[in-house]
Amino acid sequence: MPILEKTELFVRSIGEATDVVEKEMYTFADKGIAMRPEATASVLRAFIEHGLHVRQPVQRLYTIGPMFRHERPQKGRLRQFHQLDAEIIGAAEPRVDAELIAMGQMLLDELGLNVSLELNSLGCPVCRPPFKERLIAFLEQRAEALCDDCKRRARTNPLRVLDCKTPSCRAVVREAPSLLEVLCADCDRHFAEVQTALAELHIPFRINRFMVRGLDYYTRTTFEFLTADLGAQAAVGAGGRYDGLIEQLGGPPLSGIGFAMGLERLALLMEQRDAGAIPAKAMDVFVAALGGATLAPAGQLVHALRRQGARAAIDYSGRGLKAQLKQADRVRARFTLIVGEDEWARGEAILRDMRTQAQQPFGLHGSPEEQALRLLDAVRPAATPCPAG
């Protein structure tokens, strides 16, 4: 997705009265463009523009890239940040919601991160408008206890008051009505089936009736993956259903659901888990080329090893053997192939096991590709190359 999009795209999709559009979006007013604050609107714009629904009725898409929001930088939250964004477009079934949430949970589990899942429903255009009027009446009666932002939001975007972090507003919200109490029959059924599907997949969750998210396009299922390991409880990923948004942007009447995960927050959690030390992957083979005449053919051999999927390295500086063996230790090489100019001329080299210090002769006849295959046979199973590509 491009970084710059028409401002109107984000105003129409995210909502004019949201904090993202009102306060956080970087907008070039004279050009009518903005730096993207999130990915879903851009994905849907491209989906509509290229008619992807014609090729396949249900699309599963993802994108990874930088987003931009003008807010106070803090731990895990930067003005330029990166997100992994995943979308399922064209499927309205509740089990699709559970499928997407389960994929996000699997990713976080695979990264070894401790998160909790919270779930809510924001209803639909049938049941949400009456609730908003009811909520506005509730907030008007308690306006004096609200912060200045929420006094303004109470009329323009009352659902956002439910998500305010100001203590006085949180005290008011505890007594506020919940959308879950007034869902229409279809939304109530949908939400119940999402919960059933998550339980069948053994995905634990907690209902949070005050979760509203900060974007207007959400309908029905909304969810957040939360962690308490970054200080105050923070979301590392969140999303929801946006039925009606594609049609609102000029596309066909298709359903959709998606989530985004903040890569900076994921990285912070992984660093914290590993006490700040992420070990480098070990090299399979380090080639110690001694003398200028060996550099070109040794480089060809290293390239051939990499094409076979091996992790291989070479030092082109021309340093002596002792310095190159130290370098091999630093990159945690399992084996070092030592090649001098005279040995290369005779088609000979020495293969050194860096753990046992044992050495054996290795013939350098044949093409670099043939040398690489024989070298990998010689070091297996101690070093098993990863699949090429």
XYZ file of C-alpha atoms in Angstrom:
389
model
C 0.000 0.000 0.000
C 1.243 3.556 -0.641
C 2.124 5.694 2.365
C 0.182 8.674 0.992
C -3.551 8.361 0.275
C -6.370 10.832 -0.250
C -7.429 12.318 3.085
C -11.051 11.670 2.198
C -10.413 7.907 2.260
C -9.508 7.960 5.943
C -12.210 10.494 6.891
C -14.903 8.353 5.250
C -13.672 5.064 6.677
C -12.201 5.859 10.110
C -14.689 8.626 10.945
C -14.441 12.415 11.040
C -15.097 12.583 14.804
C -12.439 10.034 15.790
C -9.216 10.949 17.581
C -7.219 9.470 14.697
C -8.708 11.875 12.142
C -9.164 14.878 14.455
C -5.822 14.813 16.276
C -3.381 12.198 15.035
C -3.392 12.065 11.249
C -0.623 13.812 9.312
C -2.532 15.701 6.631
C -1.317 17.905 3.789
C -4.341 20.182 3.610
C -3.287 21.953 0.411
C -2.863 18.632 -1.423
C -5.801 16.726 0.033
C -3.598 13.797 1.005
C -2.562 12.219 4.293
C 0.033 9.782 5.587
C -1.792 6.573 6.352
C -2.616 6.148 10.054
C -3.762 2.539 9.603
C -3.886 -0.089 6.857
C -7.463 -1.329 6.449
C -8.743 1.692 4.517
C -5.837 1.455 2.055
C -6.293 -2.302 1.618
C -9.980 -1.856 0.857
C -9.297 1.017 -1.541
C -6.909 -1.232 -3.497
C -9.341 -4.176 -3.246
C -12.108 -2.083 -4.819
C -9.860 -0.381 -7.381
C -8.548 -3.686 -8.745
C -11.830 -5.613 -8.497
C -10.332 -8.439 -6.457
C -13.785 -9.739 -5.544
C -14.285 -10.736 -9.200
C -11.248 -13.034 -9.109
C -12.206 -14.794 -5.881
C -15.289 -14.249 -3.702
C -13.409 -14.560 -0.388
C -9.981 -12.945 -0.074
C -7.458 -13.444 2.729
C -4.943 -10.612 2.524
C -2.139 -9.161 4.620
C 0.278 -6.259 4.488
C 3.213 -5.133 6.630
C 4.497 -1.579 6.660
C 4.874 1.795 8.375
C 1.936 3.855 9.665
C 1.992 7.432 10.974
C 0.158 9.147 13.844
C 0.906 12.472 15.513
C 0.805 11.588 19.185
C 3.131 11.731 22.154
C 5.789 9.008 21.715
C 5.853 6.481 24.526
C 6.993 2.925 25.146
C 5.991 0.853 22.132
C 4.131 3.760 20.513
C 5.952 5.957 18.004
C 4.912 8.560 15.460
C 6.178 6.258 12.750
C 5.343 2.698 13.700
C 4.913 -0.578 11.853
C 1.953 -2.909 11.686
C 1.143 -6.379 10.482
C -2.370 -6.150 9.065
C -4.524 -9.186 8.162
C -7.948 -9.098 6.501
C -10.638 -11.583 5.445
C -12.949 -9.975 2.887
C -16.182 -11.418 1.525
C -17.179 -13.744 4.393
C -19.835 -12.859 6.970
C -20.012 -16.088 8.964
C -19.219 -15.937 12.723
C -16.730 -18.799 12.391
C -14.660 -16.569 10.099
C -14.305 -14.131 13.014
C -13.049 -16.989 15.185
C -10.700 -18.174 12.422
C -9.017 -14.775 12.170
C -8.771 -14.334 15.947
C -7.328 -17.851 16.273
C -4.673 -17.057 13.647
C -3.625 -13.989 15.636
C -3.494 -16.038 18.836
C -1.390 -18.714 17.107
C 1.111 -16.086 15.955
C 1.461 -14.650 19.453
C 1.778 -18.146 20.947
C 4.479 -19.038 18.425
C 6.400 -15.912 19.440
C 6.134 -17.073 23.050
C 4.250 -13.978 24.224
C 1.873 -13.896 27.177
C -1.307 -12.100 26.080
C -4.996 -12.185 26.940
C -7.895 -11.848 24.510
C -10.827 -9.520 25.141
C -13.992 -9.578 23.064
C -17.025 -7.362 22.492
C -19.758 -6.670 19.956
C -20.554 -3.193 18.646
C -23.798 -4.190 17.003
C -24.900 -3.029 13.574
C -26.765 -0.086 11.950
C -30.013 -1.601 13.293
C -29.200 -1.809 17.006
C -26.431 0.760 17.455
C -28.317 4.064 16.747
C -30.935 3.526 19.502
C -28.144 2.587 21.907
C -26.186 5.747 21.041
C -29.205 7.886 21.917
C -29.567 6.032 25.194
C -25.858 6.512 25.925
C -25.990 10.223 25.069
C -28.856 10.704 27.541
C -26.866 8.840 30.210
C -23.744 10.963 29.634
C -25.630 14.271 29.571
C -26.885 13.574 33.078
C -23.269 13.142 34.245
C -21.535 15.735 32.058
C -19.913 17.542 34.996
C -17.889 14.444 35.849
C -16.510 14.025 32.322
C -13.171 15.326 31.048
C -13.222 18.079 28.424
C -12.576 15.628 25.581
C -15.455 13.396 26.656
C -17.833 16.342 27.044
C -17.211 16.999 23.349
C -17.319 13.314 22.411
C -20.607 12.802 24.251
C -22.388 14.375 21.262
C -20.045 13.693 18.333
C -18.864 10.153 19.140
C -20.351 8.947 22.446
C -19.004 5.401 22.171
C -15.474 6.764 22.561
C -16.337 7.935 26.100
C -16.579 4.269 27.088
C -12.883 3.867 26.251
C -11.563 6.989 28.037
C -8.675 6.376 30.469
C -9.340 9.451 32.671
C -10.258 8.229 36.207
C -13.373 10.432 36.507
C -14.684 9.203 33.150
C -13.931 5.584 34.017
C -15.963 5.984 37.211
C -18.933 7.277 35.181
C -18.601 4.533 32.568
C -18.850 1.754 35.142
C -22.572 2.512 35.405
C -23.124 3.114 31.675
C -25.467 0.958 29.594
C -23.890 -1.738 27.431
C -24.493 -2.496 23.779
C -24.544 -6.182 24.683
C -27.833 -5.529 26.510
C -29.581 -4.206 23.394
C -28.118 -6.175 20.473
C -30.618 -7.032 17.776
C -31.414 -10.724 17.264
C -28.957 -11.129 14.366
C -26.070 -9.449 16.196
C -26.787 -11.373 19.387
C -26.768 -14.667 17.478
C -23.570 -13.714 15.632
C -21.750 -12.843 18.854
C -22.885 -16.045 20.570
C -21.642 -18.142 17.639
C -18.261 -16.378 17.660
C -17.854 -17.272 21.330
C -18.865 -20.874 20.673
C -16.390 -21.184 17.804
C -13.548 -19.739 19.910
C -14.354 -22.190 22.702
C -14.265 -25.073 20.199
C -10.797 -23.904 19.122
C -9.720 -23.690 22.800
C -9.025 -19.958 22.539
C -9.611 -18.377 25.990
C -11.221 -14.922 26.077
C -12.934 -12.411 28.333
C -15.927 -10.235 27.468
C -15.186 -6.510 27.814
C -18.440 -4.626 27.333
C -16.642 -1.243 27.240
C -14.267 -2.053 24.378
C -15.214 0.181 21.457
C -11.938 0.681 19.540
C -11.038 4.067 18.069
C -12.326 3.682 14.508
C -15.899 4.230 13.382
C -15.997 1.467 10.787
C -16.237 -1.414 13.271
C -19.453 -3.441 13.503
C -20.304 -6.526 15.513
C -17.192 -8.436 16.655
C -14.303 -6.395 18.063
C -11.306 -7.802 19.923
C -7.966 -6.925 21.488
C -4.865 -8.920 22.411
C -3.581 -7.359 25.649
C -0.403 -7.610 27.668
C 0.496 -6.327 31.111
C 4.233 -6.773 30.430
C 4.753 -3.245 29.048
C 3.730 -1.452 32.234
C 0.090 -0.428 31.998
C -2.102 -2.929 30.181
C -1.538 -2.343 26.472
C -2.869 -3.784 23.239
C -0.334 -5.536 21.017
C -3.000 -6.334 18.442
C -6.625 -5.469 17.839
C -9.317 -5.603 15.207
C -12.894 -6.243 14.339
C -15.570 -6.680 11.737
C -16.371 -3.840 9.295
C -19.471 -4.977 7.399
C -20.738 -2.137 5.208
C -17.426 -0.283 4.898
C -16.536 -1.647 1.449
C -19.876 -0.509 0.051
C -19.474 2.861 1.802
C -16.164 3.323 -0.050
C -17.781 2.640 -3.414
C -17.312 -1.123 -3.647
C -19.674 -4.107 -3.624
C -21.754 -4.935 -0.514
C -19.212 -7.324 1.034
C -18.454 -8.175 4.647
C -14.984 -7.990 6.131
C -12.971 -8.481 9.288
C -9.342 -7.744 10.099
C -6.741 -7.057 12.747
C -3.450 -5.187 13.094
C -0.482 -5.940 15.340
C 2.116 -3.353 16.342
C 5.561 -4.687 15.468
C 7.404 -2.350 17.852
C 5.359 -3.634 20.777
C 5.905 -7.238 19.710
C 9.653 -6.585 19.508
C 9.661 -4.982 22.984
C 7.874 -7.978 24.448
C 10.267 -10.422 22.798
C 13.307 -8.455 23.993
C 11.869 -8.339 27.504
C 11.199 -12.070 27.437
C 14.767 -12.767 26.294
C 16.299 -10.190 28.705
C 17.324 -8.049 25.755
C 19.472 -10.745 24.139
C 18.287 -12.299 20.904
C 21.014 -14.786 19.927
C 22.320 -14.625 16.383
C 21.847 -17.712 14.245
C 24.993 -19.776 13.874
C 26.840 -20.076 10.575
C 27.104 -23.517 8.977
C 30.400 -22.793 7.213
C 32.932 -19.967 7.399
C 35.422 -19.844 4.513
C 38.846 -18.501 5.547
C 40.454 -17.329 2.292
C 44.211 -16.699 2.747
C 45.795 -14.666 -0.043
C 44.382 -12.500 -2.798
C 44.221 -15.272 -5.399
C 41.757 -17.241 -3.249
C 39.204 -14.468 -2.730
C 37.318 -14.780 -6.036
C 36.925 -18.598 -6.094
C 36.197 -18.666 -2.341
C 33.496 -16.036 -2.851
C 31.976 -18.179 -5.609
C 31.933 -21.160 -3.244
C 30.210 -19.144 -0.495
C 27.602 -17.949 -3.012
C 26.989 -21.557 -4.118
C 26.589 -22.637 -0.472
C 23.988 -19.918 0.092
C 22.123 -20.981 -3.033
C 21.849 -24.426 -1.450
C 20.264 -22.857 1.639
C 23.328 -23.005 3.890
C 24.387 -20.150 6.158
C 27.847 -19.287 4.916
C 30.227 -16.369 5.482
C 33.582 -15.134 4.215
C 36.009 -12.387 5.251
C 37.355 -10.492 2.231
C 39.825 -8.400 4.264
C 42.791 -10.719 3.588
C 43.683 -11.042 7.292
C 45.767 -13.916 8.638
C 44.468 -17.315 9.690
C 44.373 -16.560 13.433
C 42.224 -13.441 12.916
C 39.867 -15.277 10.567
C 39.416 -18.167 12.997
C 38.453 -15.615 15.659
C 35.925 -14.189 13.203
C 34.548 -17.673 12.593
C 34.077 -18.041 16.369
C 32.297 -14.679 16.564
C 29.743 -15.732 13.941
C 29.408 -19.110 15.716
C 30.472 -21.066 12.643
C 30.147 -24.835 13.026
C 32.901 -25.470 10.462
C 35.653 -23.420 8.838
C 37.073 -24.213 5.425
C 40.699 -22.984 5.342
C 42.077 -22.229 1.885
C 45.540 -20.841 1.078
C 46.839 -19.799 -2.355
C 49.155 -22.814 -2.780
C 46.497 -25.225 -1.535
C 43.907 -23.711 -3.883
C 46.272 -24.175 -6.822
C 46.542 -27.885 -5.903
C 42.750 -28.168 -5.417
C 43.078 -28.730 -1.685
C 41.653 -27.187 1.503
C 41.298 -28.040 5.192
C 37.883 -28.451 6.860
C 38.051 -27.605 10.567
C 35.406 -28.595 13.140
C 35.213 -25.494 15.343
C 33.913 -27.448 18.358
C 36.336 -30.361 18.420
C 39.205 -28.643 16.539
C 39.501 -31.814 14.408
C 40.669 -31.209 10.833
C 40.330 -33.170 7.624
C 41.370 -32.578 4.012
C 38.772 -31.394 1.518
C 39.170 -31.538 -2.262
C 38.291 -28.446 -4.321
C 37.836 -30.041 -7.714
C 34.769 -29.354 -9.834
C 32.562 -26.271 -10.147
C 31.626 -24.082 -7.158
C 28.189 -25.744 -7.143
C 29.751 -29.219 -7.016
C 32.153 -28.101 -4.281
C 29.232 -26.708 -2.264
C 27.239 -29.953 -2.488
C 30.216 -32.063 -1.404
C 31.032 -29.630 1.410
C 27.482 -29.821 2.730
C 27.627 -33.614 2.590
C 30.839 -33.440 4.629
C 29.400 -31.278 7.394
C 26.030 -33.023 7.737
C 24.342 -33.838 10.040
C 26.214 -31.371 12.245
C 25.040 -28.481 10.063
C 21.736 -28.841 8.280
C 20.983 -26.057 5.801
C 17.597 -24.396 5.861
C 15.405 -24.785 2.741
C 16.577 -22.540 -0.080
C 14.494 -19.367 -0.362
